[in-house]
Tab-separated table of C-alpha atoms and ligand atoms in Angstrom:
chain	number	residue	atom	x	y	z
L	1	MET	CA	278.263	-4.779	22.066
L	2	GLY	CA	276.474	-2.989	24.918
L	3	ILE	CA	273.161	-2.872	23.583
L	4	PHE	CA	273.649	-6.644	22.426
L	5	ASP	CA	274.571	-7.771	25.880
L	6	ASP	CA	271.125	-5.899	27.337
L	7	LEU	CA	269.100	-7.730	24.792
L	8	LEU	CA	270.717	-11.310	25.461
L	9	THR	CA	269.955	-10.846	29.140
L	10	GLU	CA	266.281	-9.872	28.437
L	11	ASN	CA	263.843	-12.760	29.108
L	12	LEU	CA	264.312	-14.702	25.736
L	13	SER	CA	260.801	-16.257	26.234
L	14	ASP	CA	259.683	-12.935	25.041
L	15	LYS	CA	258.621	-13.014	21.387
L	16	GLN	CA	259.557	-9.294	20.474
L	17	ALA	CA	263.223	-9.644	22.019
L	18	LEU	CA	263.554	-12.755	19.881
L	19	ALA	CA	262.125	-11.133	16.894
L	20	LYS	CA	264.795	-8.210	17.444
L	21	LEU	CA	267.557	-10.312	17.666
L	22	LEU	CA	266.626	-12.385	14.705
L	23	SER	CA	266.466	-9.114	12.876
L	24	LEU	CA	270.205	-8.128	13.552
L	25	SER	CA	271.955	-7.630	10.454
L	26	GLU	CA	275.103	-5.625	11.239
L	27	PRO	CA	277.854	-8.361	11.042
L	28	ASP	CA	279.572	-7.257	14.341
L	29	ARG	CA	276.475	-7.850	16.309
L	30	GLN	CA	275.417	-10.975	14.445
L	31	GLN	CA	279.068	-12.296	15.151
L	32	ALA	CA	278.627	-11.431	18.770
L	33	LEU	CA	275.284	-13.535	18.928
L	34	PHE	CA	277.164	-16.694	17.256
L	35	ASP	CA	279.960	-16.125	19.637
L	36	LYS	CA	277.631	-16.279	22.546
L	37	ALA	CA	275.891	-19.304	21.179
L	38	LEU	CA	279.230	-21.150	20.684
L	39	SER	CA	280.399	-20.318	24.471
L	40	VAL	CA	276.782	-21.842	25.560
L	41	LYS	CA	277.512	-24.666	23.592
L	42	ALA	CA	280.878	-25.450	24.724
L	43	ALA	CA	279.596	-25.072	28.321
L	44	THR	CA	276.652	-27.474	27.902
L	45	VAL	CA	276.916	-30.218	24.916
L	46	GLY	CA	280.606	-29.463	24.229
L	47	ARG	CA	282.316	-28.548	21.107
L	48	PHE	CA	281.525	-32.045	19.640
L	49	VAL	CA	279.946	-32.811	16.486
L	50	TYR	CA	278.002	-36.193	15.977
L	51	LEU	CA	277.516	-37.818	12.382
L	52	ARG	CA	274.362	-39.257	11.014
L	53	GLY	CA	274.715	-40.976	7.596
L	54	LEU	CA	271.477	-39.957	5.821
L	55	ILE	CA	269.990	-42.684	3.647
L	56	GLU	CA	267.025	-41.167	1.356
L	57	LEU	CA	265.324	-44.554	0.969
L	58	SER	CA	262.428	-43.409	-1.289
L	59	ASN	CA	261.096	-40.141	-2.915
L	60	VAL	CA	257.703	-41.900	-3.536
L	61	CYS	CA	255.534	-39.348	-1.772
L	62	SER	CA	251.809	-39.280	-1.400
L	63	LYS	CA	251.642	-35.621	-0.400
L	64	ASN	CA	251.885	-32.261	-2.315
L	65	CYS	CA	253.548	-29.525	-0.277
L	66	TYR	CA	253.871	-26.565	-2.293
L	67	TYR	CA	257.668	-26.177	-1.629
L	68	CYS	CA	258.959	-29.577	-2.271
L	69	GLY	CA	260.557	-31.000	-5.587
L	70	ILE	CA	259.455	-34.615	-4.862
L	71	ARG	CA	255.877	-33.742	-4.152
L	72	ALA	CA	253.490	-36.397	-5.628
L	73	GLY	CA	252.276	-33.701	-8.371
L	74	ASN	CA	255.724	-33.275	-9.759
L	75	PRO	CA	255.492	-35.774	-13.041
L	76	GLN	CA	259.079	-34.771	-13.806
L	77	VAL	CA	260.404	-37.060	-10.890
L	78	GLU	CA	261.653	-40.523	-11.771
L	79	ARG	CA	260.481	-42.312	-8.535
L	80	TYR	CA	262.763	-44.811	-6.823
L	81	THR	CA	263.205	-46.962	-3.645
L	82	LEU	CA	266.383	-48.333	-2.627
L	83	SER	CA	266.669	-52.122	-2.609
L	84	GLU	CA	267.545	-53.714	0.896
L	85	GLU	CA	270.882	-54.467	-0.659
L	86	GLU	CA	271.431	-50.748	-1.241
L	87	VAL	CA	270.343	-49.766	2.261
L	88	LEU	CA	272.574	-52.488	3.880
L	89	ASN	CA	275.566	-51.420	2.049
L	90	ALA	CA	275.029	-47.833	3.245
L	91	ALA	CA	274.440	-48.938	6.827
L	92	VAL	CA	277.539	-50.942	6.540
L	93	PHE	CA	279.593	-48.133	5.065
L	94	ALA	CA	278.490	-46.070	8.045
L	95	HIS	CA	279.429	-48.409	10.591
L	96	GLN	CA	282.823	-48.871	9.071
L	97	ASN	CA	283.385	-45.362	8.967
L	98	ARG	CA	282.241	-44.992	12.714
L	99	PHE	CA	279.398	-42.760	12.159
L	100	GLY	CA	277.536	-44.256	15.116
L	101	SER	CA	274.002	-43.119	13.767
L	102	LEU	CA	271.992	-43.304	10.426
L	103	VAL	CA	268.906	-41.128	9.595
L	104	ILE	CA	266.377	-43.004	7.078
L	105	GLN	CA	264.225	-40.470	5.307
L	106	THR	CA	261.325	-41.027	2.831
L	107	GLY	CA	258.713	-39.281	1.208
L	108	GLU	CA	255.557	-39.801	2.991
L	109	GLN	CA	254.049	-43.334	2.333
L	110	THR	CA	251.430	-44.980	4.616
L	111	GLY	CA	249.762	-48.483	5.057
L	112	PRO	CA	250.725	-51.834	6.268
L	113	ALA	CA	253.147	-52.693	3.493
L	114	PHE	CA	255.205	-49.642	3.967
L	115	ALA	CA	255.158	-50.261	7.693
L	116	ALA	CA	256.446	-53.680	7.393
L	117	PHE	CA	259.237	-52.679	5.014
L	118	ILE	CA	260.664	-50.241	7.484
L	119	VAL	CA	260.455	-52.795	10.332
L	120	ASP	CA	262.172	-55.230	8.050
L	121	ILE	CA	265.020	-52.605	7.210
L	122	LEU	CA	265.315	-51.585	10.818
L	123	GLU	CA	265.748	-55.184	11.971
L	124	LYS	CA	268.428	-56.088	9.103
L	125	ILE	CA	270.402	-52.870	9.657
L	126	HIS	CA	270.675	-53.528	13.525
L	127	ALA	CA	271.719	-57.175	12.834
L	128	ILE	CA	274.266	-56.391	10.069
L	129	THR	CA	275.953	-53.646	12.410
L	130	ASN	CA	275.860	-55.640	15.647
L	131	ASN	CA	273.206	-53.085	17.129
L	132	GLU	CA	275.996	-50.507	17.081
L	133	LEU	CA	274.227	-47.767	15.147
L	134	THR	CA	271.399	-45.646	16.410
L	135	ILE	CA	268.659	-44.961	13.781
L	136	THR	CA	266.509	-41.912	13.263
L	137	LEU	CA	263.471	-42.050	11.117
L	138	SER	CA	262.174	-39.341	9.056
L	139	CYS	CA	259.208	-40.732	7.217
L	140	GLY	CA	256.268	-38.309	7.679
L	141	GLU	CA	253.078	-38.503	9.555
L	142	GLN	CA	251.934	-41.920	10.867
L	143	PRO	CA	249.382	-43.257	13.106
L	144	LEU	CA	250.778	-43.877	16.956
L	145	LYS	CA	250.585	-47.469	16.275
L	146	VAL	CA	253.137	-47.458	13.415
L	147	TYR	CA	255.343	-45.086	15.425
L	148	GLU	CA	255.397	-47.627	18.216
L	149	LEU	CA	255.752	-50.551	15.680
L	150	TRP	CA	259.026	-48.830	14.368
L	151	LYS	CA	260.271	-47.960	17.995
L	152	ARG	CA	260.033	-51.686	18.937
L	153	ALA	CA	261.699	-52.533	15.719
L	154	GLY	CA	264.758	-50.390	16.976
L	155	ALA	CA	264.225	-46.546	15.811
L	156	GLU	CA	265.267	-44.291	18.630
L	157	ARG	CA	264.578	-40.941	17.205
L	158	TYR	CA	262.202	-39.317	14.666
L	159	LEU	CA	262.303	-36.131	12.842
L	160	LEU	CA	259.079	-34.506	11.704
L	161	ARG	CA	259.302	-30.829	10.916
L	162	ILE	CA	256.331	-28.616	11.697
L	163	GLU	CA	257.737	-26.451	8.667
L	164	THR	CA	256.250	-23.544	10.510
L	165	SER	CA	254.149	-22.970	13.528
L	166	ASN	CA	251.851	-20.277	12.103
L	167	LYS	CA	248.879	-22.257	10.983
L	168	ASP	CA	247.956	-19.336	8.548
L	169	LEU	CA	251.349	-19.601	6.815
L	170	TYR	CA	251.433	-23.227	6.962
L	171	TYR	CA	248.304	-23.195	4.490
L	172	THR	CA	250.135	-20.719	2.423
L	173	ILE	CA	252.721	-23.732	1.637
L	174	HIS	CA	250.554	-26.625	1.935
L	175	PRO	CA	247.216	-27.403	0.307
L	176	ARG	CA	244.319	-27.045	2.699
L	177	ASP	CA	243.091	-30.304	2.996
L	178	ARG	CA	242.893	-33.363	5.085
L	179	HIS	CA	246.121	-34.822	3.691
L	180	HIS	CA	248.085	-31.689	4.785
L	181	SER	CA	246.520	-30.739	7.978
L	182	PHE	CA	248.245	-28.759	10.536
L	183	GLU	CA	246.529	-30.469	13.391
L	184	ALA	CA	247.587	-33.514	12.178
L	185	ARG	CA	251.150	-32.936	12.089
L	186	LEU	CA	250.880	-31.434	15.826
L	187	ASP	CA	249.121	-34.828	16.674
L	188	ALA	CA	252.021	-36.778	15.065
L	189	LEU	CA	254.567	-35.019	17.250
L	190	LYS	CA	252.662	-35.724	20.136
L	191	TYR	CA	252.429	-39.536	19.122
L	192	LEU	CA	255.903	-39.568	18.758
L	193	ARG	CA	256.633	-38.369	22.363
L	194	GLU	CA	254.092	-40.766	23.490
L	195	ALA	CA	255.655	-43.840	21.802
L	196	GLY	CA	258.899	-42.757	23.366
L	197	TYR	CA	261.366	-40.981	20.672
L	198	GLN	CA	263.959	-38.766	20.761
L	199	VAL	CA	261.476	-36.099	18.889
L	200	GLY	CA	262.852	-33.615	16.612
L	201	THR	CA	261.203	-31.079	14.644
L	202	GLY	CA	262.123	-27.964	12.754
L	203	VAL	CA	261.106	-25.075	10.186
L	204	MET	CA	262.217	-23.698	6.888
L	205	ILE	CA	263.299	-20.341	7.206
L	206	GLY	CA	262.823	-17.384	4.655
L	207	LEU	CA	259.518	-18.791	3.204
L	208	PRO	CA	257.549	-16.226	1.228
L	209	GLY	CA	255.376	-14.063	3.729
L	210	GLN	CA	257.453	-15.446	6.684
L	211	GLN	CA	258.258	-12.645	9.420
L	212	ALA	CA	260.876	-12.204	12.000
L	213	ASP	CA	258.020	-12.623	14.508
L	214	ASP	CA	256.791	-16.043	12.961
L	215	LEU	CA	260.513	-17.167	13.460
L	216	ALA	CA	260.374	-15.928	17.019
L	217	GLU	CA	257.089	-18.064	17.395
L	218	ASP	CA	258.704	-20.972	16.103
L	219	LEU	CA	261.480	-20.782	18.708
L	220	LEU	CA	259.021	-20.623	21.388
L	221	PHE	CA	257.090	-23.411	19.833
L	222	PHE	CA	260.079	-25.851	20.046
L	223	LYS	CA	260.444	-24.634	23.740
L	224	SER	CA	257.015	-25.052	24.418
L	225	MET	CA	256.999	-28.515	22.843
L	226	ASP	CA	259.906	-29.330	24.884
L	227	ILE	CA	261.625	-30.880	21.791
L	228	ASP	CA	264.610	-33.059	21.997
L	229	MET	CA	266.349	-32.046	18.466
L	230	VAL	CA	265.677	-29.665	15.823
L	231	GLY	CA	266.771	-29.632	11.905
L	232	MET	CA	266.099	-26.585	10.232
L	233	GLY	CA	267.250	-24.426	7.322
L	234	PRO	CA	266.754	-22.159	4.658
L	235	TYR	CA	263.844	-22.514	2.427
L	236	ILE	CA	265.227	-23.088	-1.200
L	237	GLU	CA	263.074	-22.721	-4.284
L	238	HIS	CA	262.729	-25.606	-6.696
L	239	ALA	CA	261.376	-24.494	-10.020
L	240	ALA	CA	258.917	-27.432	-10.479
L	241	THR	CA	256.873	-26.495	-7.339
L	242	PRO	CA	253.730	-24.036	-6.880
L	243	LEU	CA	255.642	-22.159	-4.196
L	244	PHE	CA	258.180	-20.932	-7.127
L	245	ALA	CA	255.449	-18.501	-8.102
L	246	LYS	CA	256.275	-16.623	-5.013
L	247	ARG	CA	259.840	-16.351	-5.472
L	248	HIS	CA	259.474	-12.457	-5.863
L	249	MET	CA	258.464	-12.295	-2.077
L	250	LEU	CA	261.830	-14.070	-1.050
L	251	MET	CA	264.559	-12.458	1.205
L	252	PRO	CA	268.143	-12.920	-0.715
L	253	ALA	CA	269.507	-16.394	-0.332
L	254	SER	CA	272.270	-14.903	1.637
L	255	GLU	CA	269.892	-13.318	4.032
L	256	ARG	CA	267.958	-16.689	4.269
L	257	PHE	CA	271.190	-18.145	5.233
L	258	ASN	CA	271.949	-15.614	7.659
L	259	MET	CA	268.699	-15.832	9.273
L	260	SER	CA	269.209	-19.728	9.545
L	261	LEU	CA	272.362	-19.316	11.453
L	262	ARG	CA	270.718	-16.490	13.927
L	263	MET	CA	267.947	-19.137	14.563
L	264	ILE	CA	270.473	-21.930	15.232
L	265	ALA	CA	272.416	-19.374	17.708
L	266	LEU	CA	269.331	-18.391	19.366
L	267	LEU	CA	267.962	-21.861	19.613
L	268	ARG	CA	271.384	-23.134	21.331
L	269	ILE	CA	270.922	-20.283	23.939
L	270	LEU	CA	267.092	-21.108	24.397
L	271	MET	CA	267.609	-24.805	24.603
L	272	PRO	CA	271.240	-25.639	25.421
L	273	TYR	CA	270.997	-29.550	25.625
L	274	ILE	CA	269.082	-30.223	22.603
L	275	ASN	CA	270.726	-31.665	19.506
L	276	ILE	CA	270.771	-29.097	16.481
L	277	ALA	CA	271.673	-29.950	13.101
L	278	ALA	CA	273.417	-28.036	10.443
L	279	SER	CA	271.203	-28.683	7.590
L	280	THR	CA	272.271	-29.571	3.856
L	281	ALA	CA	270.381	-26.584	2.692
L	282	LEU	CA	272.722	-24.490	4.638
L	283	GLU	CA	275.313	-25.813	2.363
L	284	THR	CA	273.393	-25.381	-0.680
L	285	ILE	CA	273.487	-21.625	-0.488
L	286	ASN	CA	277.152	-21.312	1.037
L	287	PRO	CA	279.872	-24.280	0.579
L	288	LEU	CA	280.965	-23.373	4.234
L	289	GLY	CA	277.463	-23.632	5.553
L	290	ARG	CA	277.794	-26.731	7.533
L	291	GLN	CA	280.880	-25.279	9.546
L	292	MET	CA	279.086	-21.900	9.794
L	293	GLY	CA	276.016	-23.851	11.415
L	294	VAL	CA	278.388	-25.803	13.866
L	295	LEU	CA	279.903	-22.261	14.825
L	296	ALA	CA	276.508	-20.701	15.528
L	297	GLY	CA	275.651	-23.920	17.876
L	298	ALA	CA	274.759	-27.040	15.738
L	299	ASN	CA	276.233	-30.044	16.938
L	300	VAL	CA	275.057	-32.476	14.295
L	301	VAL	CA	275.898	-33.041	10.640
L	302	MET	CA	274.267	-35.379	8.072
L	303	PRO	CA	276.568	-36.827	5.246
L	304	ASN	CA	274.632	-38.112	2.599
L	305	LEU	CA	274.913	-41.985	2.218
L	306	THR	CA	272.243	-42.340	-0.567
L	307	PRO	CA	273.927	-44.217	-3.391
L	308	VAL	CA	274.980	-41.454	-6.212
L	309	SER	CA	272.863	-42.680	-8.952
L	310	ASP	CA	269.719	-42.121	-6.838
L	311	ARG	CA	270.952	-38.983	-5.206
L	312	LYS	CA	269.711	-36.425	-8.050
L	313	LYS	CA	266.235	-38.039	-7.821
L	314	TYR	CA	265.782	-36.759	-4.287
L	315	LEU	CA	265.669	-33.093	-4.968
L	316	LEU	CA	263.772	-31.637	-2.497
L	317	TYR	CA	264.966	-28.277	-3.811
L	318	ASN	CA	267.315	-26.991	-6.558
L	319	ASN	CA	271.133	-26.930	-6.361
L	320	LYS	CA	271.287	-29.661	-3.733
L	321	PRO	CA	274.943	-30.178	-3.204
L	322	ASN	CA	277.424	-33.212	-3.348
L	323	LEU	CA	275.048	-34.954	-5.860
L	324	ASP	CA	277.857	-36.872	-7.471
L	325	LYS	CA	280.354	-37.048	-4.492
L	326	ASP	CA	281.268	-40.367	-3.327
L	327	ALA	CA	280.396	-40.658	0.397
L	328	SER	CA	283.935	-41.680	1.558
L	329	LEU	CA	285.432	-38.436	-0.169
L	330	SER	CA	282.898	-36.211	1.428
L	331	THR	CA	283.416	-37.724	4.863
L	332	LYS	CA	287.145	-37.149	4.899
L	333	SER	CA	286.707	-33.503	3.920
L	334	LEU	CA	284.207	-33.198	6.434
L	335	ASN	CA	286.393	-34.312	9.240
L	336	ALA	CA	289.189	-32.135	7.920
L	337	ALA	CA	286.671	-29.197	7.817
L	338	ILE	CA	285.150	-29.680	11.353
L	339	SER	CA	288.575	-30.015	12.813
L	340	ALA	CA	289.650	-26.805	11.093
L	341	ILE	CA	287.038	-24.907	13.053
L	342	GLY	CA	288.199	-26.328	16.621
L	343	GLU	CA	285.399	-28.846	16.738
L	344	THR	CA	285.600	-32.672	17.408
L	345	ILE	CA	283.745	-35.226	15.611
L	346	CYS	CA	282.482	-38.136	17.940
L	347	PHE	CA	283.115	-41.235	15.777
L	348	ASP	CA	281.382	-44.463	17.045
L	349	MET	CA	279.049	-42.546	19.264
L	350	PRO	CA	275.132	-42.241	19.255
L	351	GLY	CA	275.153	-38.548	20.077
L	352	ASP	CA	271.769	-38.999	21.911
L	353	SER	CA	270.066	-35.915	22.981
L	354	ILE	CA	271.332	-34.922	26.428
L	355	HIS	CA	267.891	-32.877	26.824
L	356	PHE	CA	265.933	-36.141	26.021
L	357	GLN	CA	268.136	-37.933	28.612
L	358	HIS	CA	267.357	-35.290	31.293
L	359	ARG	CA	263.592	-35.583	30.600
L	360	THR	CA	263.579	-39.326	30.628
L	361	SER	CA	265.847	-40.119	33.632
L	362	PRO	CA	264.476	-39.699	37.057
L	363	GLU	CA	266.386	-37.062	39.101
L	364	PRO	CA	268.974	-38.046	41.329
L	365	GLY	CA	267.016	-38.971	44.710
L	366	ASN	CA	263.984	-39.689	42.957
L	367	SER	CA	264.902	-43.036	42.010
L	368	LEU	CA	262.767	-45.904	43.257
L	369	SER	CA	265.538	-48.206	43.538
F	1	SAH	N1	258.489	-36.592	3.827
F	1	SAH	C1	258.861	-36.272	5.023
F	1	SAH	C2	260.493	-36.205	4.952
F	1	SAH	C3	261.036	-35.664	3.966
F	1	SAH	S1	261.137	-34.178	3.427
F	1	SAH	C4	258.253	-35.043	5.566
F	1	SAH	O1	258.064	-34.360	4.838
F	1	SAH	O2	258.496	-35.022	6.888
F	1	SAH	C5	262.266	-33.315	4.704
F	1	SAH	C6	262.219	-31.949	4.726
F	1	SAH	O3	262.949	-31.378	3.796
F	1	SAH	C7	260.716	-31.292	4.937
F	1	SAH	O4	260.345	-31.556	6.120
F	1	SAH	C8	261.020	-29.908	4.504
F	1	SAH	O5	261.508	-29.037	5.586
F	1	SAH	C9	262.440	-29.826	3.538
F	1	SAH	N2	262.385	-29.448	2.496
F	1	SAH	C10	261.454	-29.844	1.626
F	1	SAH	N3	261.530	-28.985	0.341
F	1	SAH	C11	262.232	-27.869	0.710
F	1	SAH	C12	262.589	-26.844	0.255
F	1	SAH	N4	262.259	-26.539	-0.937
F	1	SAH	N5	263.475	-25.861	0.772
F	1	SAH	C13	264.074	-26.359	1.928
F	1	SAH	N6	263.622	-27.383	2.595
F	1	SAH	C14	262.859	-28.200	2.113
F	2	SF4	FE1	256.410	-35.374	0.484
F	2	SF4	FE2	257.940	-34.443	2.499
F	2	SF4	FE3	258.211	-33.194	0.390
F	2	SF4	FE4	256.071	-32.974	1.763
F	2	SF4	S1	258.019	-32.304	2.335
F	2	SF4	S2	256.029	-33.639	-0.426
F	2	SF4	S3	255.658	-34.951	2.453
F	2	SF4	S4	258.600	-35.447	0.878
């Protein structure tokens, strides 16, 4: 414990110190890190969990990320786009079950027809739910004008993971071409901030060839980008993807899982007021993954509201959980599971990033009024 306390009081903007903490493997010391993160969480954002109903709107994707099961180059995927009625049903379900918030995620599609389709969906969801749900989009890289258009149509948050902040590593998991440009992804994150969103990003943890140093850099990247929300989780192989060939380079799944929890814990200590999601990928490796993520500092969970018939077509990675579970059942068990660990689900609450509120509201005394 002594050494551990020293480590935590070290300057956490130091990459070496972060990498050292990320490499902690003794159970006691790891637990002490989680406990520290939980106490920071309790003292800042509180021991609350916010829900975002996840709607996987379409698995049509124009990109070919080497890790992802729904990449354009996977001919085995049966492509779908939910009907407007299906989306609205899911939104009404979220509203009736008092989720407070939705995430709409798609493969990457561009062009005016897709932009207009999203606008239409945003407007209809707001109309049918009495403007009582906040909406996060996760629809990939788009021009600034499209981000602005969707913001005006009522999207408030946007999630675009950088995947890894190490450019060389980025090009080992993406084709090196203009459709998968690291700089374009960075630019998109800047556009999102310019357009006024609560900006979320994230990384995959335990990628082939990724070191503790890279993950330490990822944490510093979130800090330097002054990001409002983070969704990150373990990389999980998908057999029908090019990255599967490098599976011999992977850490065991249990270690990718623990590393993900340590990332969450350190991020909560580094950026106490941001929103951090306990990803579905955590639950894929360990059935208790979401709760463990929350106890390591996460404050957002995303129950899946995609109609069960389409869920198995949105397989980013193998063994995705809850493929056949009715959302209402998962929600009940989730509520019980979250209460059991001493946390409170905030129903009917938007759960905005407090970090975002801090950076966008004028300091008291600076007000022009
Ligand atoms: N098309 C959008 C959003 C959908 S993909 C985009 O790429 O931004 C959402 C996230 O799923 C990706 O950002 C990636 O981090 C994650 N993902 C994809 N394949 C994965 C895998 N094999 N293991 C873990 N996460 C994966
Ligand atoms: Fe498409 Fe996103 Fe998967 Fe890349 S990660 S292939 S952009 S859905």
